[in-house]
Short mmCIF file of C-alpha atoms in Angstrom, two decimals:
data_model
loop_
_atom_site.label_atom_id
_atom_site.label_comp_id
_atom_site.label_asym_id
_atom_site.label_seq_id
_atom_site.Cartn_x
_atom_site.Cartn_y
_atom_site.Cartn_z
CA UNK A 1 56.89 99.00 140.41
CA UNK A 2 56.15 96.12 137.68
CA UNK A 3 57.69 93.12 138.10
CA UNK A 4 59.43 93.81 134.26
CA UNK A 5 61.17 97.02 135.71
CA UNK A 6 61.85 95.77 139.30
CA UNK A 7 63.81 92.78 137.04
CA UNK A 8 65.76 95.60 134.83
CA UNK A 9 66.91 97.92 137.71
CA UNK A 10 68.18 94.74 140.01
CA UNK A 11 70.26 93.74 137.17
CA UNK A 12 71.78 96.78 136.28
CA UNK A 13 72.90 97.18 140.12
CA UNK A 14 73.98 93.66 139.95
CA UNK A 15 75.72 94.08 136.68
CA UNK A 16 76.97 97.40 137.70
CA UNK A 17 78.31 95.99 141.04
CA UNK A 18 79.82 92.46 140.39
CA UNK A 19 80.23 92.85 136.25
CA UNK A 20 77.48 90.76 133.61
CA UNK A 21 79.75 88.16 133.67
CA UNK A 22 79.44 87.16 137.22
CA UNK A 23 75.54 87.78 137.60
CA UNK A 24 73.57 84.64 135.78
CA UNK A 25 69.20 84.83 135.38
CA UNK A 26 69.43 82.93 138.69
CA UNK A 27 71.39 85.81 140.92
CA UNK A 28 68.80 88.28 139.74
CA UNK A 29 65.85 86.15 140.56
CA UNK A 30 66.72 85.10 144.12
CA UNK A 31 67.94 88.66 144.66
CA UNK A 32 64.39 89.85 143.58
CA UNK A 33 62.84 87.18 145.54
CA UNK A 34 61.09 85.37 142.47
CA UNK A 35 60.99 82.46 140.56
CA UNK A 36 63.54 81.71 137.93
CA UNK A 37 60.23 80.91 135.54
CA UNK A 38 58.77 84.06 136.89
CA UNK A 39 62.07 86.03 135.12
CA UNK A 40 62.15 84.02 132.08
CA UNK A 41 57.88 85.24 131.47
CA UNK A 42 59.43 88.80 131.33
CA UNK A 43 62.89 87.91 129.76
CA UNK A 44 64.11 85.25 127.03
CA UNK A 45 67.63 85.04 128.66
CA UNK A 46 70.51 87.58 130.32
CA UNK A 47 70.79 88.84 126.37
CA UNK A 48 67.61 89.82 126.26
CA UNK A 49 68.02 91.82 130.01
CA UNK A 50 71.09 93.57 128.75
CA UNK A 51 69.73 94.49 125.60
CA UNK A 52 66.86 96.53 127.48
CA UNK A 53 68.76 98.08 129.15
CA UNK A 54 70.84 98.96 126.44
CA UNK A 55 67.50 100.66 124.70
CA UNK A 56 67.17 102.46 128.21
CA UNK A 57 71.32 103.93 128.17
CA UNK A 58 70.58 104.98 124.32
CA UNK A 59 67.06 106.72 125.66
CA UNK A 60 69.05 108.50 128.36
CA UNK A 61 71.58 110.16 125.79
CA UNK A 62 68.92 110.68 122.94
CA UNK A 63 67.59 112.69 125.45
CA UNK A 64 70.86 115.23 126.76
CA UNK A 65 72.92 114.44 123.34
CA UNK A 66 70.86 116.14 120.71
CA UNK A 67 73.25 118.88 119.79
CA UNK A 68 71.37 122.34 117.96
CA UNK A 69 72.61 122.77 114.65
CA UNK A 70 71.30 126.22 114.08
CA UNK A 71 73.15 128.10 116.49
CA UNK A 72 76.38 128.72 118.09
CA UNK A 73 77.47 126.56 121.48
CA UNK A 74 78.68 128.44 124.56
CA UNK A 75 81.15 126.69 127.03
CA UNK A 76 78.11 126.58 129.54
CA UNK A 77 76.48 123.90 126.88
CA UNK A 78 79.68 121.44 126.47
CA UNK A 79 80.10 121.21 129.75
CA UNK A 80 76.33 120.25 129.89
CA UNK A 81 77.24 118.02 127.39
CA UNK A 82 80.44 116.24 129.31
CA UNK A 83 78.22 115.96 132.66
CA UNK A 84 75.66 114.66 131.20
CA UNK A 85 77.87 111.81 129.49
CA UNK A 86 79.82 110.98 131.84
CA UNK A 87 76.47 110.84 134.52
CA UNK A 88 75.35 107.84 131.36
CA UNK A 89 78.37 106.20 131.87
CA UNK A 90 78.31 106.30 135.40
CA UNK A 91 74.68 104.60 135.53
CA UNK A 92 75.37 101.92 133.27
CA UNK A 93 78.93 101.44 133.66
CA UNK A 94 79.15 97.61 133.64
CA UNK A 95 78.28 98.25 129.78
CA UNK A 96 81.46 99.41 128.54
CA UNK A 97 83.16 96.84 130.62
CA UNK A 98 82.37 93.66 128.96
CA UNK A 99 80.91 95.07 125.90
CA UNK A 100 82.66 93.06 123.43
CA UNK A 101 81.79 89.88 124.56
CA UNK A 102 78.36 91.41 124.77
CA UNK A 103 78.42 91.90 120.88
CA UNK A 104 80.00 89.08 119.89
CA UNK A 105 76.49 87.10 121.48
CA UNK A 106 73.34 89.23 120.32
CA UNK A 107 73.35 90.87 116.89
CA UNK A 108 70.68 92.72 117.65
CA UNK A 109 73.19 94.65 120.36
CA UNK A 110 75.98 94.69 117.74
CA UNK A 111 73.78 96.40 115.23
CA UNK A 112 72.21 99.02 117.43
CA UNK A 113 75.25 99.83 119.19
CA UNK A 114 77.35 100.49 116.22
CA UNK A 115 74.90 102.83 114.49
CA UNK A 116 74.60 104.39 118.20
CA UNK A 117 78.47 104.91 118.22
CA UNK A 118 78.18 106.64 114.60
CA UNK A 119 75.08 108.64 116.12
CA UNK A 120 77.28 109.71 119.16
CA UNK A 121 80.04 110.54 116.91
CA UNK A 122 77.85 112.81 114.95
CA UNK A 123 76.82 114.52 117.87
CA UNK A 124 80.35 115.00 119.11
CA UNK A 125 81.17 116.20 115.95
CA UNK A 126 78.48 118.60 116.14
CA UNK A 127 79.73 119.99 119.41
CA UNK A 128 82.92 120.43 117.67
CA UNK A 129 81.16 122.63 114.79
CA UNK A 130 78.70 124.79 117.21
CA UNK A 131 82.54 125.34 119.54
CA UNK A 132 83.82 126.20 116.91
CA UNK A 133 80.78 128.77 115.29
CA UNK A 134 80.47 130.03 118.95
CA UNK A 135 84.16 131.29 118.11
CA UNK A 136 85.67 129.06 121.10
CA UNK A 137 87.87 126.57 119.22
CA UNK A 138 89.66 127.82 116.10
CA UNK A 139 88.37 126.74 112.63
CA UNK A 140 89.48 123.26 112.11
CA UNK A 141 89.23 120.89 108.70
CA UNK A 142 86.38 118.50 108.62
CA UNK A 143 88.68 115.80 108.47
CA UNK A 144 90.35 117.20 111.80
CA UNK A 145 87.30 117.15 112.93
CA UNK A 146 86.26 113.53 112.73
CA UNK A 147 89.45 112.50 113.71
CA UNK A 148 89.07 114.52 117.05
CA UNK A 149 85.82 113.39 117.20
CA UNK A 150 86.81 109.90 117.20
CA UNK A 151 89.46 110.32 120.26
CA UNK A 152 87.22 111.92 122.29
CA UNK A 153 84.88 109.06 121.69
CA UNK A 154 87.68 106.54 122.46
CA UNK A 155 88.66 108.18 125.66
CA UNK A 156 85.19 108.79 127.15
CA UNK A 157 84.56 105.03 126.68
CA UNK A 158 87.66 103.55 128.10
CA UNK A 159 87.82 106.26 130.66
CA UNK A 160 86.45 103.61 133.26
CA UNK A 161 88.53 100.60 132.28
CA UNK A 162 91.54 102.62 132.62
CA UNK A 163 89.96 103.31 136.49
CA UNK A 164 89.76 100.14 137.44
CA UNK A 165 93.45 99.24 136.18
CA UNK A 166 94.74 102.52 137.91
CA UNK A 167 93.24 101.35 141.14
CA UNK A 168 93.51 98.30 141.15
CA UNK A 169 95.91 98.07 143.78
CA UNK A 170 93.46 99.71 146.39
CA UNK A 171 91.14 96.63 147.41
CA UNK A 172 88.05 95.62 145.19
CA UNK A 173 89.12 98.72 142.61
CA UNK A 174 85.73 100.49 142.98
CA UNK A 175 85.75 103.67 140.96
CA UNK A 176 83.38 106.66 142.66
CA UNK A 177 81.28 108.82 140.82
CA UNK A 178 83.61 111.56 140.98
CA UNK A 179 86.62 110.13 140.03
CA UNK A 180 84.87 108.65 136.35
CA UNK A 181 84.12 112.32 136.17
CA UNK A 182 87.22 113.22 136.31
CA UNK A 183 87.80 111.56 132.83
CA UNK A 184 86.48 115.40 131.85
CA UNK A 185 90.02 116.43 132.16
CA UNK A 186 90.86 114.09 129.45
CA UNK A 187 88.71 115.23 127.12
CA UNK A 188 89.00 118.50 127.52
CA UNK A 189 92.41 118.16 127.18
CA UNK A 190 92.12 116.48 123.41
CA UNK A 191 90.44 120.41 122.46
CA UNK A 192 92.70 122.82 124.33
CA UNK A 193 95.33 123.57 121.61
CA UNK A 194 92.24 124.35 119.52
CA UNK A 195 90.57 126.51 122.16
CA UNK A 196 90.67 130.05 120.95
CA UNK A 197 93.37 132.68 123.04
CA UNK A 198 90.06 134.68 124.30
CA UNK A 199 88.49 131.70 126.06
CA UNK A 200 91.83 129.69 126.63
CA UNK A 201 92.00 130.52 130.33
CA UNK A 202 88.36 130.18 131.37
CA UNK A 203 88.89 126.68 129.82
CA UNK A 204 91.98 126.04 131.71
CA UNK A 205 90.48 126.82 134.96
CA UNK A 206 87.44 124.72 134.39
CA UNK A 207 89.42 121.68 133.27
CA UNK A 208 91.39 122.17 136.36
CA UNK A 209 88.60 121.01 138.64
CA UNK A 210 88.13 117.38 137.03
CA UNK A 211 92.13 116.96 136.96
CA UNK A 212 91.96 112.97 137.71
CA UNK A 213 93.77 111.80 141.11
CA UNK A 214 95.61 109.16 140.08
CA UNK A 215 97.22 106.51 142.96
CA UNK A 216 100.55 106.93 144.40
CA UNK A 217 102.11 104.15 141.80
CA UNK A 218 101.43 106.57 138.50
CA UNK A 219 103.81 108.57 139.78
CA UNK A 220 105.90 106.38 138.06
CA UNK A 221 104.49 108.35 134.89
CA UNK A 222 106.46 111.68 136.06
CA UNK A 223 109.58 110.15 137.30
CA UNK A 224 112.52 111.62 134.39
CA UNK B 1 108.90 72.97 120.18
CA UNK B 2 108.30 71.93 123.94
CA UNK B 3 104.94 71.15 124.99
CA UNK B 4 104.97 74.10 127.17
CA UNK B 5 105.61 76.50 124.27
CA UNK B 6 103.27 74.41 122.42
CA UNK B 7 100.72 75.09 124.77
CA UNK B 8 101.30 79.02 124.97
CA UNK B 9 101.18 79.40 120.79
CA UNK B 10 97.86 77.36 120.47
CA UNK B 11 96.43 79.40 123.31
CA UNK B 12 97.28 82.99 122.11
CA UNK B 13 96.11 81.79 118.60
CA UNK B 14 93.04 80.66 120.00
CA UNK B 15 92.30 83.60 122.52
CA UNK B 16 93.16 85.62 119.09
CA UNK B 17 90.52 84.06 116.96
CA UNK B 18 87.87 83.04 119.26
CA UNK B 19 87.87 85.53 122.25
CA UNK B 20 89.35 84.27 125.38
CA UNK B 21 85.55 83.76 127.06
CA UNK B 22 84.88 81.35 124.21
CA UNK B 23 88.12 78.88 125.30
CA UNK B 24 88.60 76.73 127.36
CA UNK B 25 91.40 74.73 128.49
CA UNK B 26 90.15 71.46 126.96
CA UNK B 27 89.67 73.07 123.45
CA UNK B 28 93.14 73.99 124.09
CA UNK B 29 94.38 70.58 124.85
CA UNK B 30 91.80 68.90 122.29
CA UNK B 31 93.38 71.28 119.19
CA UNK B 32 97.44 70.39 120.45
CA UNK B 33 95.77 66.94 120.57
CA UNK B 34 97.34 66.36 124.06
CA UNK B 35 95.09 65.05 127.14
CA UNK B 36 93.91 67.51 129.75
CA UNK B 37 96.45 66.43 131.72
CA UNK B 38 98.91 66.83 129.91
CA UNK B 39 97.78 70.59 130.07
CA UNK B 40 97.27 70.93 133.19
CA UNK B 41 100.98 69.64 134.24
CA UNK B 42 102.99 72.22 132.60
CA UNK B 43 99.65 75.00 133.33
CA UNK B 44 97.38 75.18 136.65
CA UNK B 45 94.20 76.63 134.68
CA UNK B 46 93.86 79.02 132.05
CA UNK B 47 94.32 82.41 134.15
CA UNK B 48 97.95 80.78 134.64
CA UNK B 49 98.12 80.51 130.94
CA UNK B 50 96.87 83.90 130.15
CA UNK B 51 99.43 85.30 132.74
CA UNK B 52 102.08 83.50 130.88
CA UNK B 53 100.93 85.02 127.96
CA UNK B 54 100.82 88.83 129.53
CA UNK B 55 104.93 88.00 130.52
CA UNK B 56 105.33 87.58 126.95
CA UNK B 57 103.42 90.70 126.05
CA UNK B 58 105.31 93.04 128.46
CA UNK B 59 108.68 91.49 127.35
CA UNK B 60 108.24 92.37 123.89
CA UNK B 61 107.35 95.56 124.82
CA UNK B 62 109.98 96.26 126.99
CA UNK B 63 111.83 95.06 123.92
CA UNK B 64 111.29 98.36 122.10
CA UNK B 65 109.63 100.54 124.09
CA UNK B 66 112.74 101.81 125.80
CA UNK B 67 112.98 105.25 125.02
CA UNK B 68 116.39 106.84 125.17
CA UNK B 69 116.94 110.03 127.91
CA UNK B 70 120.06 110.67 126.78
CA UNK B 71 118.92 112.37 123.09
CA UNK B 72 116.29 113.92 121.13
CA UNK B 73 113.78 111.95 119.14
CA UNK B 74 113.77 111.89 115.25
CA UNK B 75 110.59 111.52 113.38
CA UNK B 76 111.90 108.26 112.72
CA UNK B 77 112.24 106.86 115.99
CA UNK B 78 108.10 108.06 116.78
CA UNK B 79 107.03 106.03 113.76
CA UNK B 80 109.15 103.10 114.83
CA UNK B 81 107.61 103.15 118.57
CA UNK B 82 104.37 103.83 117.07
CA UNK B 83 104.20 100.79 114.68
CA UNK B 84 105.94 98.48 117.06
CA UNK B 85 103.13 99.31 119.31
CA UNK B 86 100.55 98.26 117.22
CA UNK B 87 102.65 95.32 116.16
CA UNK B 88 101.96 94.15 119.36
CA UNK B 89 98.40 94.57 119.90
CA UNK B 90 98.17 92.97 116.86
CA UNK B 91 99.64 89.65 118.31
CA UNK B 92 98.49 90.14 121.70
CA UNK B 93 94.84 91.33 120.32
CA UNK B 94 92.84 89.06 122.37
CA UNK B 95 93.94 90.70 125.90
CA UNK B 96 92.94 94.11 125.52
CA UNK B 97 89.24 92.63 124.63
CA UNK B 98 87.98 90.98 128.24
CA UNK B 99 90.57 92.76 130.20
CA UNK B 100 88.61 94.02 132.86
CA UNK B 101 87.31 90.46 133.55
CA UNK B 102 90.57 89.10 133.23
CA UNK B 103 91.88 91.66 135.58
CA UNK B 104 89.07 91.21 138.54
CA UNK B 105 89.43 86.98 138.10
CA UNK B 106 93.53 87.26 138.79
CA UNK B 107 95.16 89.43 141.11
CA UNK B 108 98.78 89.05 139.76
CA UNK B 109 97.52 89.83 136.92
CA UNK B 110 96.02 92.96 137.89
CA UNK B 111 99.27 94.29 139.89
CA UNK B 112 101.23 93.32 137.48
CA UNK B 113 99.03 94.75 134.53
CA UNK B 114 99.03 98.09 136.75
CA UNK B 115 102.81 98.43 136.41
CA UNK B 116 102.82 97.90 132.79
CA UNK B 117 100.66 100.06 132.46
CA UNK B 118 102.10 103.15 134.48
CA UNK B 119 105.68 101.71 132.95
CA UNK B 120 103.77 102.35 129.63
CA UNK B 121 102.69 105.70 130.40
CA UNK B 122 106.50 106.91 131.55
CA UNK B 123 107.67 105.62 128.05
CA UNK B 124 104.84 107.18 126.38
CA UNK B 125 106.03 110.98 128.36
CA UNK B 126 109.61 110.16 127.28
CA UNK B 127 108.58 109.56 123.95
CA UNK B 128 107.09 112.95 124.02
CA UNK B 129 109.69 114.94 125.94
CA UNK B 130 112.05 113.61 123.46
CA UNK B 131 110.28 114.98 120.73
CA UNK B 132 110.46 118.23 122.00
CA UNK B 133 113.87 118.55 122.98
CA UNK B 134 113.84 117.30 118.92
CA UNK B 135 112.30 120.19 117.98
CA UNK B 136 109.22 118.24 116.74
CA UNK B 137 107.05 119.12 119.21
CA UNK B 138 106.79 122.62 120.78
CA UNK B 139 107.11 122.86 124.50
CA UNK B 140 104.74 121.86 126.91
CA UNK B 141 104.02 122.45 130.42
CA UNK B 142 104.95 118.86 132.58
CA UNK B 143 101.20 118.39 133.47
CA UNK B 144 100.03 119.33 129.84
CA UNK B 145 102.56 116.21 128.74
CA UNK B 146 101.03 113.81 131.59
CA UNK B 147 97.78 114.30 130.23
CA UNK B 148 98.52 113.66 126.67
CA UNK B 149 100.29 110.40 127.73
CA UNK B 150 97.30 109.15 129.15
CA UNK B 151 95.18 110.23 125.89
CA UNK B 152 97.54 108.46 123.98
CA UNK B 153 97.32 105.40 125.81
CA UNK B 154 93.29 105.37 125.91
CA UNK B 155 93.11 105.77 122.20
CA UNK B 156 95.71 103.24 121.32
CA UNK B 157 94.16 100.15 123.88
CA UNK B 158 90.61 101.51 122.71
CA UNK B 159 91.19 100.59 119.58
CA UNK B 160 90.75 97.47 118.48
CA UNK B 161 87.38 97.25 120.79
CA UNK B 162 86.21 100.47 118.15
CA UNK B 163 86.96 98.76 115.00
CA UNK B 164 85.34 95.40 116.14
CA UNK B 165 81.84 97.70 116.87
CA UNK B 166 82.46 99.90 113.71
CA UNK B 167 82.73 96.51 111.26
CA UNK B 168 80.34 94.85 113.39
CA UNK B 169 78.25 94.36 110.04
CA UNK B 170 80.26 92.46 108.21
CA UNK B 171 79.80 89.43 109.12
CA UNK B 172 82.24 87.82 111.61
CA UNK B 173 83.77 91.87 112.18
CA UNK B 174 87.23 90.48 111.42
CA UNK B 175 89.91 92.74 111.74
CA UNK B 176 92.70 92.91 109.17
CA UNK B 177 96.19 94.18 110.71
CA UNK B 178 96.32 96.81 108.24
CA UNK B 179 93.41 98.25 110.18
CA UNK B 180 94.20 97.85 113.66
CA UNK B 181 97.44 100.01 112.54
CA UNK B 182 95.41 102.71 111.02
CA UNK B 183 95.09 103.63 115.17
CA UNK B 184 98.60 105.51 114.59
CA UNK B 185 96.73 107.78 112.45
CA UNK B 186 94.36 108.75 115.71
CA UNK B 187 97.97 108.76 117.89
CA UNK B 188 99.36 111.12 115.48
CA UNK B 189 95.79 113.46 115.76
CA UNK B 190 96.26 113.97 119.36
CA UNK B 191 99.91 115.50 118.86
CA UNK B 192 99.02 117.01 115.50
CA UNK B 193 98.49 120.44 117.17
CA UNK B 194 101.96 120.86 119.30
CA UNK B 195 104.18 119.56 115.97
CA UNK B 196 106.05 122.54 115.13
CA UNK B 197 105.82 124.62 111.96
CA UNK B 198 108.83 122.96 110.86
CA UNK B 199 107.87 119.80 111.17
CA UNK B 200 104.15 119.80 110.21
CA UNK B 201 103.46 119.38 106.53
CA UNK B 202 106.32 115.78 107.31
CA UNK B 203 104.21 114.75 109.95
CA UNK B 204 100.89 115.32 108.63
CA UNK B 205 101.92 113.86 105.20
CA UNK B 206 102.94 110.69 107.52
CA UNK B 207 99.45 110.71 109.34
CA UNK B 208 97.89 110.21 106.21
CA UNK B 209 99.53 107.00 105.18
CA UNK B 210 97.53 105.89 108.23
CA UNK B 211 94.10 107.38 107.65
CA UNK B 212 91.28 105.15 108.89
CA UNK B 213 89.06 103.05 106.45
CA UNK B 214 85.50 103.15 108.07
CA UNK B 215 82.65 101.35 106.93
CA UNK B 216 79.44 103.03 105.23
CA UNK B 217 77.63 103.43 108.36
CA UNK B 218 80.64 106.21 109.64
CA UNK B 219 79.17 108.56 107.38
CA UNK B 220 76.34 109.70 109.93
CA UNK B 221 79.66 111.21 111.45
CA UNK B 222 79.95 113.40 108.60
CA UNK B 223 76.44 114.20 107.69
CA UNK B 224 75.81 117.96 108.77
#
């Protein structure tokens, strides 16, 4: 592997593992076993690291997130859809984590990664429309539509921070795999009042299989 | 005011304005124009100071987040929980931002964080069970309402971190507080579908008074 991309995969372990903010140029060198100078001939600075792999995370959903416009989606393709986003968020999960200090300190980032959240939004929205054509969620206003749009986008990304708060109890508050997929419930709970009576219960049942396990202390949330 | 206080105000203003990664505690003593140790006598470092702070978030929420068991909800009493809620992200705004840092750097602050936040979610549940019993909202299954609690609460601390990327363009991406409260029109969307016929042209007619403003960009969302 190339130096450049042995450089880019150590720090998104390191970043994923300890968080940006604890991982400086230096960390990533001596965990590669190279010089400091040898980093910097690759990379300006840490910015400059995390926006590549930035570019990489928007690559990854360019490629699963490009929703068909000219036909109808089947509940086999938005659950494609949710694996496949929550597997992103998995892989570069540190990103979401301390992304507003990462904006506030490279325009570059804050550019690209609000015109990627209105190009995710469009896709979500267009998940909405082809559910919707496919005959699976009842015929909903465009404006409802953004606006669900929108919550699903705001759940998906603090699906993770909510993790590590829920767990936080339970040592270092590592979050598996499976439980950040579990955020699936969530979202599939924002569109089952508008899932259609024919496919309500194949819905139900497949929501059923993400349904989050929270810790012992949220049952807090169910004590009346 | 006592030093102490003093201390707390030009901190919260500070973490408010500049992001909390951004301060330190000398800017903090250098802008009360007191010596560093002066500072540190009444505070240890600044996680003790942001702690302090959180104690003064939670006990303004516990202020008015205490949501009656003994009657139904009006439509009146929602709006009033929903806009004191953003009332107070508004003056706490800076510790929703670097939570998860803040959170892995102090563990009091995580436990106690954790409890607020499953305290949060109850109130959120009897917010919504009180609603129904209102006839506002039609009935729902126990684990349907658990689920939209947690929604609620991922869209409403999500927030602020979506505005700051969706006005990342202009300029400094200040955000006004008449646009961090627009969130209570995305609240509102996620229990738009279970308001009862009776209740739904009031409700949506209130919803509206909220409606987002979103930049130019947000139009991708809507371009089919």
């Amino acid at each position: 592997m190339k130096t450049r991309d042995r450089i880019l995969q150590a720090s998104l372990a390191l970043f994923n593992e300890e968080g940006e903010r604890n991982v400086t140029t230096n960390h990533i060198a001596a965990h590669l076993g190279i010089s400091p100078g040898n980093l910097y001939y690759h990379f300006r600075n840490k910015a400059d690291i995390i926006y590549t792999i930035f570019l990489q995370y928007r690559a990854l959903v360019n490629q699963y997130l490009v929703v068909p416009r000219d036909r109808p989606l089947t509940i086999k393709d938005k659950m494609f859809y949710l694996e496949s986003v929550f597997d992103g968020l998995w892989h570069y999960r540190f990103f979401h984590r301390d992304l507003e200090y990462l904006l506030t300190t490279d325009e570059r980032l804050r550019r690209d990664y609000r015109d990627f959240t209105f190009q995710c939004l469009a896709e979500i929205r267009a998940v909405l429309q082809g559910l919707q054509e496919g005959g699976i969620l009842r015929s909903h206003s465009d404006g409802e539509q953004e606006a669900m749009a929108l919550n699903a986008w705001l759940v998906v990304t603090n699906w993770m921070a909510f993790l590590k708060t829920a767990h936080a109890a339970e040592g270092d508050g590592d979050i598996s795999r499976e439980q950040l997929r579990q955020g699936i419930y969530q979202v599939l709970t924002l569109e089952m009042p508008y899932v259609t009576e024919r496919y309500h219960d194949e819905v139900m049942d497949l929501r059923e299989r993400y349904r989050p396990e929270l810790p012992e202390g949220a049952v807090m949330a169910t004590a009346f």
